[in-house]
Short mmCIF file of C-alpha atoms and ligand atoms in Angstrom, two decimals:
data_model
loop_
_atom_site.label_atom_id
_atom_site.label_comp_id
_atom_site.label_asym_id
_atom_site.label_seq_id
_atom_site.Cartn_x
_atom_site.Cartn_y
_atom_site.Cartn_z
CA UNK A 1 118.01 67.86 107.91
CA UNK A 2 116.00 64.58 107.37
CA UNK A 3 112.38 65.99 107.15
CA UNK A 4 108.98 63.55 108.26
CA UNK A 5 105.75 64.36 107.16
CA UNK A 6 103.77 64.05 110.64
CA UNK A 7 102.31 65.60 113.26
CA UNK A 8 104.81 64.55 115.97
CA UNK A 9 107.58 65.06 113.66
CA UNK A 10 106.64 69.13 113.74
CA UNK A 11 105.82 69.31 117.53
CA UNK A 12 109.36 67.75 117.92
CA UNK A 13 111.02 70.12 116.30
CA UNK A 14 108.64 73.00 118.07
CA UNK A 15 110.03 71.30 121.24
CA UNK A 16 113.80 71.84 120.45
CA UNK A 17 113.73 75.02 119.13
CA UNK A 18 115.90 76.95 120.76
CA UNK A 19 113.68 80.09 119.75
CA UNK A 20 110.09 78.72 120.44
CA UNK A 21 109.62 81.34 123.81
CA UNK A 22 109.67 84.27 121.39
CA UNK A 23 106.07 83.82 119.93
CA UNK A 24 105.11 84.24 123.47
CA UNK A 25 106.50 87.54 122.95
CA UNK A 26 103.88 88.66 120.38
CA UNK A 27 99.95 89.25 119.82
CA UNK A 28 99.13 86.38 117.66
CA UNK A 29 95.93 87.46 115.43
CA UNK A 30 93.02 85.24 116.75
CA UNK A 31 90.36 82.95 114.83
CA UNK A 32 86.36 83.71 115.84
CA UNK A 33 86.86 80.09 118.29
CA UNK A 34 89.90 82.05 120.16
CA UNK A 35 92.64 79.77 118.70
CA UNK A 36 95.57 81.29 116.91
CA UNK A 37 95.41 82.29 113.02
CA UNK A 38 98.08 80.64 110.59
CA UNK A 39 99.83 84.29 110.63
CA UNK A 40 102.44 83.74 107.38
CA UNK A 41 102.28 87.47 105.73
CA UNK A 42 105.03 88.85 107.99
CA UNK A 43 106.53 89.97 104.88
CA UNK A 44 103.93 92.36 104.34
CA UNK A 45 103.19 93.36 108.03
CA UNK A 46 104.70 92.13 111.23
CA UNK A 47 103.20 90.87 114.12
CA UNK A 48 103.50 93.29 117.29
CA UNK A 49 105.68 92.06 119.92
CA UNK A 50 104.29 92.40 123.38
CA UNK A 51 106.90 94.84 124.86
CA UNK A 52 105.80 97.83 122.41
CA UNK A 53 103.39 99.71 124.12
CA UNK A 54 105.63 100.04 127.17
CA UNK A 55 108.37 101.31 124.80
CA UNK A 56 105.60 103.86 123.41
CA UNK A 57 103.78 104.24 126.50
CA UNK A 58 107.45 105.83 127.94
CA UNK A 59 107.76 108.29 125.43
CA UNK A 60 103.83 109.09 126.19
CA UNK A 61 104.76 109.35 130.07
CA UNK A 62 108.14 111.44 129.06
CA UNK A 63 106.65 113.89 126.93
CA UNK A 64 103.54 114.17 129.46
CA UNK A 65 105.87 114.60 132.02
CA UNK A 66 108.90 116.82 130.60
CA UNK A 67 107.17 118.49 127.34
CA UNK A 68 109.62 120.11 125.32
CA UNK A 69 112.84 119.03 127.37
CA UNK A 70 112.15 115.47 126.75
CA UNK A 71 114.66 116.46 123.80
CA UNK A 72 117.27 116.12 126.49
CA UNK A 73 116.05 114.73 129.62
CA UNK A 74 113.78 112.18 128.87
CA UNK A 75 115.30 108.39 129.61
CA UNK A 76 115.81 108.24 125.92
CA UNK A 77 116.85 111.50 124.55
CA UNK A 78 114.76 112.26 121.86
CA UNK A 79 117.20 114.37 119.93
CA UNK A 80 119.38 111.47 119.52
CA UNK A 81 116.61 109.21 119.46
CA UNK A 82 117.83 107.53 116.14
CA UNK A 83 120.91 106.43 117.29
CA UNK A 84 119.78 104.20 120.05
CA UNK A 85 118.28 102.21 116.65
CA UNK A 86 121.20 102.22 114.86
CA UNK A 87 123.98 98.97 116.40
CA UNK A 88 121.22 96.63 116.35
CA UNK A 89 120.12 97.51 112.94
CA UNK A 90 123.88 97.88 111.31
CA UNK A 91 123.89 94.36 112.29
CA UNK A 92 120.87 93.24 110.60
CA UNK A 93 121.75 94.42 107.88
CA UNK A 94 125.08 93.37 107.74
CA UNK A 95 126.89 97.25 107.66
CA UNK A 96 128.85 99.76 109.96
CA UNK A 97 127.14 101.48 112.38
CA UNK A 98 127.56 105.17 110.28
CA UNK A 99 126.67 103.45 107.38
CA UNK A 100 122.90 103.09 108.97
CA UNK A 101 120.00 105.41 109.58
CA UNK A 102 116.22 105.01 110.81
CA UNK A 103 114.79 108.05 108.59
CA UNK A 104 111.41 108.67 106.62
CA UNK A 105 109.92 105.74 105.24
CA UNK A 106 111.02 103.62 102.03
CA UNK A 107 109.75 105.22 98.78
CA UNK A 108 110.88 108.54 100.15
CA UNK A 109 114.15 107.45 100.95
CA UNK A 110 114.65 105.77 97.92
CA UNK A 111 113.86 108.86 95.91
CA UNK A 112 116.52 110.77 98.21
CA UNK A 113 119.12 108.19 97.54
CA UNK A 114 118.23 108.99 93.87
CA UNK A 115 118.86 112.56 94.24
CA UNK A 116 122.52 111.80 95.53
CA UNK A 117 123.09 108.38 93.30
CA UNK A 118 120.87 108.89 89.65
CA UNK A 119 123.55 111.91 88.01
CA UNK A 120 122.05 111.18 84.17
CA UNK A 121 123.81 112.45 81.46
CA UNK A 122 123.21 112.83 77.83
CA UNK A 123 124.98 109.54 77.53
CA UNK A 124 124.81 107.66 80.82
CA UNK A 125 120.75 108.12 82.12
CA UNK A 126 119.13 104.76 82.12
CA UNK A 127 118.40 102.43 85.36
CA UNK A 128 117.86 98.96 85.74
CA UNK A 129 115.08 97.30 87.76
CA UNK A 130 113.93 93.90 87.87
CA UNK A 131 110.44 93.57 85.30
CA UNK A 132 108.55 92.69 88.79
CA UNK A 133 109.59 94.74 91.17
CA UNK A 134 107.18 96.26 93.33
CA UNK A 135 105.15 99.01 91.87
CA UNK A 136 106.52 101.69 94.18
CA UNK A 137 109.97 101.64 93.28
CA UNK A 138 108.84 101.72 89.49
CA UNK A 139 106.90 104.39 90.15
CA UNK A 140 109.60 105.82 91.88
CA UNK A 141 112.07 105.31 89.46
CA UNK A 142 110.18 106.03 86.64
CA UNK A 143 109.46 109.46 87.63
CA UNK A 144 113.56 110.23 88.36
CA UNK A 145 113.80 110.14 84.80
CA UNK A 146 111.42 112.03 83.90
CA UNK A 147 112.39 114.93 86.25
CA UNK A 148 115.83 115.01 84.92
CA UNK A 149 113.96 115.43 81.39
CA UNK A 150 114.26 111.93 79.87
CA UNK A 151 111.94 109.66 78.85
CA UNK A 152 111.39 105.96 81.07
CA UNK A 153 110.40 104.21 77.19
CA UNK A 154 114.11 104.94 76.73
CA UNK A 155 115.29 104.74 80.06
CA UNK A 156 114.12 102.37 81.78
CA UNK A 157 115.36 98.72 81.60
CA UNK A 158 113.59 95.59 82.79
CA UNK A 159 115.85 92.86 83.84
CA UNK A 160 113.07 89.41 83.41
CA UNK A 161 113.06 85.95 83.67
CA UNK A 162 113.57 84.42 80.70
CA UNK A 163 110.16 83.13 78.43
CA UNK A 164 108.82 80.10 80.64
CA UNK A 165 110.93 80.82 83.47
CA UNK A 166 110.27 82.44 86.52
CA UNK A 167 113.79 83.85 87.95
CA UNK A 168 115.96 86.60 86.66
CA UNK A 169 119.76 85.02 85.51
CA UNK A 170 123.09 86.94 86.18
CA UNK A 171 123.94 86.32 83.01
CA UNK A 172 120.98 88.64 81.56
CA UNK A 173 121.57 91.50 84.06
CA UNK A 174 125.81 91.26 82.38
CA UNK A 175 123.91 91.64 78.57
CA UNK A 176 121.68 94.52 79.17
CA UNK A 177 124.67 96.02 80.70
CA UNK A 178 126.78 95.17 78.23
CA UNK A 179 123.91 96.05 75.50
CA UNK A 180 124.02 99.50 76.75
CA UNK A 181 127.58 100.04 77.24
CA UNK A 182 128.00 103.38 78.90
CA UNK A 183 124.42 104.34 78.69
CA UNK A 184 123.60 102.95 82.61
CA UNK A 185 123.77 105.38 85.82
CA UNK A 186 121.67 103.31 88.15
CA UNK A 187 121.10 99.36 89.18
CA UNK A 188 118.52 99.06 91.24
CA UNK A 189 117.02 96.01 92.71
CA UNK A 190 114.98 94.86 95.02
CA UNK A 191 116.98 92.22 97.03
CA UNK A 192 114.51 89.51 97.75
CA UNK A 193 112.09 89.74 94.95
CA UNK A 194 108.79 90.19 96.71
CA UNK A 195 106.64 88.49 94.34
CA UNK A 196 108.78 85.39 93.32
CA UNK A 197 110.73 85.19 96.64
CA UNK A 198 114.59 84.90 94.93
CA UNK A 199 117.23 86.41 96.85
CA UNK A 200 119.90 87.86 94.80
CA UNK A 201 123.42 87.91 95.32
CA UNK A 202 124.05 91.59 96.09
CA UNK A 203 127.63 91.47 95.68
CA UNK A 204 127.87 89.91 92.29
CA UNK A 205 125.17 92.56 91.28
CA UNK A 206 127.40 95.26 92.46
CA UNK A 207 130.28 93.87 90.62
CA UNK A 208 127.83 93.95 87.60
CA UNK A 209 127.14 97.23 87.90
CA UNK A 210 130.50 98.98 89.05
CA UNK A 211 132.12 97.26 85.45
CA UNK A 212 129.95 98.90 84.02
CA UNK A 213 130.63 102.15 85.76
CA UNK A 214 127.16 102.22 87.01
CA UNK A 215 125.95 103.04 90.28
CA UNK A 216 123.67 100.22 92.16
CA UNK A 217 120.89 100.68 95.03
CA UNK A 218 118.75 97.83 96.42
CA UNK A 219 115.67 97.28 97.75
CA UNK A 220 115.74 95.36 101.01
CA UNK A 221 112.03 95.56 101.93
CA UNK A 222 111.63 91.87 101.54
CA UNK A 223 115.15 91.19 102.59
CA UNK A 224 115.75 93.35 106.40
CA UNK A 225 115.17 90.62 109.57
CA UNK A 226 114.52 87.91 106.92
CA UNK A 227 118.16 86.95 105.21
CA UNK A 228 121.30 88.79 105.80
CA UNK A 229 122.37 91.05 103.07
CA UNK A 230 125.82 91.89 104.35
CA UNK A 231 125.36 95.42 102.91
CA UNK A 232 128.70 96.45 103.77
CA UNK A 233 130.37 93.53 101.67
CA UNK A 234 128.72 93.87 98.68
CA UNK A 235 129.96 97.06 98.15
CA UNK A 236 126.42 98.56 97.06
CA UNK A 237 126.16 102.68 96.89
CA UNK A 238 122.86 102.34 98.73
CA UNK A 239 119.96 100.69 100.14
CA UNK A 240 116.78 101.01 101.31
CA UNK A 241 114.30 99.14 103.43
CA UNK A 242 111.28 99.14 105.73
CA UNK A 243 110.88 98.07 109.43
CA UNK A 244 107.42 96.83 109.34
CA UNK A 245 107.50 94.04 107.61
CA UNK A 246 109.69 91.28 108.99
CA UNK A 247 110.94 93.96 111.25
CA UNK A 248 107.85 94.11 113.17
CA UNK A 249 107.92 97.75 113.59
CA UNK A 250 104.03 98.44 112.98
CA UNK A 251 102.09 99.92 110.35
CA UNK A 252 103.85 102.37 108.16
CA UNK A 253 107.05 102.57 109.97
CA UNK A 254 110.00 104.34 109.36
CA UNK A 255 112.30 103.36 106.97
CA UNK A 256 115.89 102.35 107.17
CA UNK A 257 119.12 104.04 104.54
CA UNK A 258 121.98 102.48 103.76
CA UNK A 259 124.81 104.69 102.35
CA UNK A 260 128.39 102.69 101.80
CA UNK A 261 131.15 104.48 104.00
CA UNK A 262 132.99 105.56 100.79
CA UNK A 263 130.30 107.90 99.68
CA UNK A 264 130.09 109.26 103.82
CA UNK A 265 132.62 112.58 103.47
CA UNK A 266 131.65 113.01 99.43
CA UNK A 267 131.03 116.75 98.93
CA UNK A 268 130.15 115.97 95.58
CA UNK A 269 127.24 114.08 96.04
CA UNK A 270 124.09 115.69 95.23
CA UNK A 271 121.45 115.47 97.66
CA UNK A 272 118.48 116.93 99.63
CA UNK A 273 119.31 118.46 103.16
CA UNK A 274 117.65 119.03 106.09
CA UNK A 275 118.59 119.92 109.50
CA UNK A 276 118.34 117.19 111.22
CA UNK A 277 121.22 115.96 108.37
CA UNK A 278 123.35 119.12 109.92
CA UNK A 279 126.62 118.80 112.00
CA UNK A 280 125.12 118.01 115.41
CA UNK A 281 127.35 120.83 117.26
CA UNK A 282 125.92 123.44 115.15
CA UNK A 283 122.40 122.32 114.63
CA UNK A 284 120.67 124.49 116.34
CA UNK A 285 122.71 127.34 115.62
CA UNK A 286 120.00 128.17 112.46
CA UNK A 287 122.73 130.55 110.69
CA UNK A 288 125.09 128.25 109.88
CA UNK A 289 125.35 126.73 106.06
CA UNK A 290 124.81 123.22 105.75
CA UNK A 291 127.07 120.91 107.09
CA UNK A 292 126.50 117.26 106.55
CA UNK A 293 126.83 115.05 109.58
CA UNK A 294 129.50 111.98 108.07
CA UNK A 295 127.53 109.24 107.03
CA UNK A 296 124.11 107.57 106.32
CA UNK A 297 123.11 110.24 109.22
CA UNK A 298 123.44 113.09 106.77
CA UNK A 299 120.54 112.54 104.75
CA UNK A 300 118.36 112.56 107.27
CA UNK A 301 115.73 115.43 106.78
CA UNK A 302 113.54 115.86 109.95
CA UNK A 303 113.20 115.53 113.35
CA UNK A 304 111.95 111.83 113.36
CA UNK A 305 108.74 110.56 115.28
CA UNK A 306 109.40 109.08 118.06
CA UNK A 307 106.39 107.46 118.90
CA UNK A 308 107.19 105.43 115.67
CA UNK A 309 110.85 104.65 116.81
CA UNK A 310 110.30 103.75 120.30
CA UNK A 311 107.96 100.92 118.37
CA UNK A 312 111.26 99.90 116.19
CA UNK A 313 113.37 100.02 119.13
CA UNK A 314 110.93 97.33 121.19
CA UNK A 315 110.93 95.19 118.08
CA UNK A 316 115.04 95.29 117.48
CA UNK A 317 115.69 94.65 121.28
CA UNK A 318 113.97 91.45 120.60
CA UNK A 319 116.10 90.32 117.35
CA UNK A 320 119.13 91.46 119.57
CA UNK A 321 118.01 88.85 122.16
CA UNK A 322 116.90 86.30 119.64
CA UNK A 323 119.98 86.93 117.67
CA UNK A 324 119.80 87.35 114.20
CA UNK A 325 122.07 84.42 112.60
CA UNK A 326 120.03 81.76 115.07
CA UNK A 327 116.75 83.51 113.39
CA UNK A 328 118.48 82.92 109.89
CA UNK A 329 119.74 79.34 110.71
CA UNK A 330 115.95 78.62 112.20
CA UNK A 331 114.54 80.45 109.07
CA UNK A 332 116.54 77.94 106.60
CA UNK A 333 114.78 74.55 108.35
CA UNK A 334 111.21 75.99 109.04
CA UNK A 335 110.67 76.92 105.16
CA UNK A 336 112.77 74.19 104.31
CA UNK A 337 110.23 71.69 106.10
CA UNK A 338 107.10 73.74 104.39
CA UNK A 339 108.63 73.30 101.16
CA UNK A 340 109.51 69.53 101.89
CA UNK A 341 105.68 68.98 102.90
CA UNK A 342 104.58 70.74 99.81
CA UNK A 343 106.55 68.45 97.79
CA UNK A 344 104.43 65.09 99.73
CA UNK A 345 101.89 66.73 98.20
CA UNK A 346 102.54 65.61 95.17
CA UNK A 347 99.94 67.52 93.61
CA UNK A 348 100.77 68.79 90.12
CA UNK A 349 98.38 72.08 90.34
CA UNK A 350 101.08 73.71 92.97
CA UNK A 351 104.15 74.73 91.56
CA UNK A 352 107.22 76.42 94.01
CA UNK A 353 108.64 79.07 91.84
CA UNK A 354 111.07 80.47 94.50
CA UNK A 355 114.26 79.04 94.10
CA UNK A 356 115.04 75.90 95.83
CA UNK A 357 118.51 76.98 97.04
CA UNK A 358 118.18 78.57 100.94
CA UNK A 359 120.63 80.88 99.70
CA UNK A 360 118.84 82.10 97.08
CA UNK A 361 115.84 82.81 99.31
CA UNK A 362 114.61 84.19 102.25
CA UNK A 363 111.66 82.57 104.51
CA UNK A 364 108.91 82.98 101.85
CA UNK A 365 107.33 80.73 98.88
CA UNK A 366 105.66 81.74 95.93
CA UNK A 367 103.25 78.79 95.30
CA UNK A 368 101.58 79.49 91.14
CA UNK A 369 98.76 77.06 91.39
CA UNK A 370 97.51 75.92 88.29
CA UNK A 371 94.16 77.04 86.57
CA UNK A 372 93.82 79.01 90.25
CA UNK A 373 90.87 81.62 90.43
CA UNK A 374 91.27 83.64 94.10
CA UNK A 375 88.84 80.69 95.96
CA UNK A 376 91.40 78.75 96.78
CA UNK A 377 92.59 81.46 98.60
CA UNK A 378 89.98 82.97 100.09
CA UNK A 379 88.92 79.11 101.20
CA UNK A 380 92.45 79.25 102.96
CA UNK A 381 91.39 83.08 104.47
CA UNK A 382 88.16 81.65 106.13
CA UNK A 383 89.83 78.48 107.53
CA UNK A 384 92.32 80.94 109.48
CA UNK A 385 95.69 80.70 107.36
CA UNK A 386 96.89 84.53 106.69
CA UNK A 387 98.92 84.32 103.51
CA UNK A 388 98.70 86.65 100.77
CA UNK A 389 97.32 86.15 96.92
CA UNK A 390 99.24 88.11 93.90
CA UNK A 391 97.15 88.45 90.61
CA UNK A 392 97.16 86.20 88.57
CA UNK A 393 97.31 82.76 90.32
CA UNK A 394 100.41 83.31 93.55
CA UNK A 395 100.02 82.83 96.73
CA UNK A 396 103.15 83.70 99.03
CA UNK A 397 103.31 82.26 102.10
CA UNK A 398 106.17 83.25 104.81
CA UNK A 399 106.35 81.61 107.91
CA UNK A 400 108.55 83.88 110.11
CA UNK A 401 110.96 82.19 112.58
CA UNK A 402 110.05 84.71 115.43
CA UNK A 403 106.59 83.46 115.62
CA UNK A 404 105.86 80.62 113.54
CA UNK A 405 105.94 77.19 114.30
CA UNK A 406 107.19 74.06 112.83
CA UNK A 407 103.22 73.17 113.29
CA UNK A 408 102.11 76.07 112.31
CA UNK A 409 103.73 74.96 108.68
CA UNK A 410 102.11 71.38 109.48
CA UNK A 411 98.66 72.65 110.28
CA UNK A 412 98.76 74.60 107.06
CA UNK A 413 99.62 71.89 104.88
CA UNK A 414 96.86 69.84 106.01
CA UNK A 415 94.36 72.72 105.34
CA UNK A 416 96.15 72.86 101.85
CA UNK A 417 95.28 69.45 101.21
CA UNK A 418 91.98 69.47 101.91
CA UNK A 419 90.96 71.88 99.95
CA UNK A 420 93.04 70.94 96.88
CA UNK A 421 91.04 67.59 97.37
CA UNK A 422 87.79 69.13 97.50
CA UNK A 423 88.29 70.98 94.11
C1 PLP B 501 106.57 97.05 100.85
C2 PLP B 501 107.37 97.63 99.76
C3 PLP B 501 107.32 99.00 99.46
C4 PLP B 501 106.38 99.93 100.20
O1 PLP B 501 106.89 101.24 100.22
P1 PLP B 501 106.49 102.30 101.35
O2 PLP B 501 107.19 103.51 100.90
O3 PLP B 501 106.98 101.77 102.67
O4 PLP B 501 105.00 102.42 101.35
C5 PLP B 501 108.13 99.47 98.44
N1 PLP B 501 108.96 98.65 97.76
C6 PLP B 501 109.04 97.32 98.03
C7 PLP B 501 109.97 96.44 97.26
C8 PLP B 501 108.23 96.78 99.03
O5 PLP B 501 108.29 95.47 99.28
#
């Protein structure tokens, strides 16, 4: 696409958007004058679409209504609550329906997939993560391998952009692999880099990794609703994700768990069980030993909440309508204009350090702007633009294609530029 750096330009491409109705469909945070805010940190937390206090409100009215029988009678079961979740999110995320759960939230489930997926040995106990992932899954990881006794100094590998460069290359993932021939259980990445915005090629990184004998995990926290990982194709162990950020789900969410079908019938496989994990026949028969349900479903611990799923449920019935490939294709040209007005800019302070590629990225930029303290930022705060600032000088800026507009990436720009002149 031919971009044009004008007003009209954007509100002509707001007008033949095929998806423009849907930010109708959401509460759009609100400036002190009542106009809309520049709302571009859907990939920390989504917006709430309209429809989700009916879908919560119904559970409210089942439950008042039907108390405990709502497990069975209410319009939506609640015992198989989860699986009403599970099509439309299979899809997203590119696997097979019994390859998908909606279960706990993200760090937890990560951990669990660790249980079944980290097996260190004397020889074989370190894991690879990129040097900036998010501090979570650090965390996370770090302290896997120190509860199966080893020590994250020796353990723990950072995969990181080379000096003066701001992207991680294949090629250094192959030589720390190949640097500690035999010595890796676990790759785990996140799939869209939240800080720098680069996508990574799951299935090359699962190639990586299984040559190596090595099991490999991602991250899709930054990746679920925003590009399409095609989980199932890249052959990945696991994954793991969260529904409130581009999925709009609301605060602190449940999580999502990928588990490739080859691992779903493994009796092997370490892991942590719970009953709502148990055959579904015998569930409730409390004497029986455990019996995995097949599939991603098996790991699931608890009875979930359901006043938190009917919320995820309202959100994916609008990606189903919206359909997620026209959300990717609209996703492509809306940051693809922000980045082509950046580039008018022509200022020399901003530099894009997400990869230019659309494939290689999801909706967001990481702008570094030079000799930046936080002011420029918090200038952009007051004038209504919600983005988000990263120590020491990002500032990552996702419009969403559910809810942004081509002039909400115009508006911005023009806010940008004042400010930048004013310094
Ligand atoms: C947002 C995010 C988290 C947050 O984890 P929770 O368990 O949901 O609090 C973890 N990891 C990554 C990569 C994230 O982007």
């Amino acid at each position: 696409m031919i971009y044009e750096n004008s007003l009209q330009f954007a509100e002509k491409l707001d007008q033949n958007d095929s998806l423009k109705h849907f930010r109708n469909e959401f509460y759009i945070p609100k400036k002190e004058n009542g106009e809309d805010k520049i709302y571009f940190c859907g990939n920390s937390l989504g917006l709430q679409a309209k429809q989700t206090q009916d879908y919560i409100q119904k559970e409210l009215k089942d439950w008042a209504k039907l108390g405990v029988d709502g497990h069975t009678d209410a319009e939506h079961a609640w015992k198989p609550y989860h699986e009403f979740l599970t099509n439309s999110m299979s899809k997203i995320v590119g696997a097979k329906p019994e390859e998908v759960v909606i279960m706990n939230t993200l760090t937890t489930n990560l951990h669990l997939m660790m249980v079944s997926f980290y097996q260190p040995t004397h020889k074989r106990h370190k894991i690879i993560i990129e040097s900036d992932a998010f501090p979570s899954d650090k965390y996370a990881v770090e302290s896997q391998i120190k509860h199966h006794g080893f020590d994250p100094s020796d353990s723990l590998l950072l995969w990181q952009p080379r000096e003066g460069e701001n992207l991680c290359r294949y090629e250094d993932l192959e030589k720390i692999l190949d640097d500690n021939k035999d010595e890796v259980a676990l790759v785990m990445i996140g799939s869209t880099n939240y800080y720098s915005g680069q996508s990574f090629n799951l299935k090359k990184i699962t190639e990586l990794g299984h040559q190596h004998n090595a099991k490999v995990g991602f991250d899709l926290a930054h990746g679920a609703g925003n590009i399409q990982p095609n989980l199932h194709e890249s052959n990945a162990d696991f994954a793991v994700w969260c529904t409130y950020k581009y999925l709009n789900s609301g605060p602190g969410s449940l999580g999502g768990c990928f588990v490739h079908e080859r691992h779903a019938n493994n009796p092997k496989l370490n892991r942590f069980a719970g009953w709502w994990g148990h055959d579904k026949a015998t569930r409730f028969n409390m004497r029986k030993d455990f019996s995995p349900i097949p599939g991603a479903e098996g790991w699931q611990l608890s009875n979930p909440p359901i006043l938190s799923m009917a919320a995820i449920r309202a959100s994916l019935d609008v990606f189903e309508k919206a359909g997620f490939e026209n959300l990717r294709k609209k996703s492509v040209q809306l940051t693809g204009f922000l980045e082509f007005l950046v580039k008018e800019l022509n200022n020399d302070k901003i530099n894009i350090i997400t990869p230019e590629n659309p494939e290689e990225r999801g909706c967001q930029l990481s702008f570094q702007i030079k000799d930046a303290d936080k002011s420029l930022f918090e200038k952009l705060t007051e004038a209504g633009v919600v983005a988000d600032w990263r120590e020491p000088d990002v500032i990552r800026i996702a419009p969403t294609p559910l809810y942004n507009s081509y002039k909400d990436v115009y508006n911005f720009i023009q806010i940008l530029k004042k400010l930048l002149n004013e310094k």
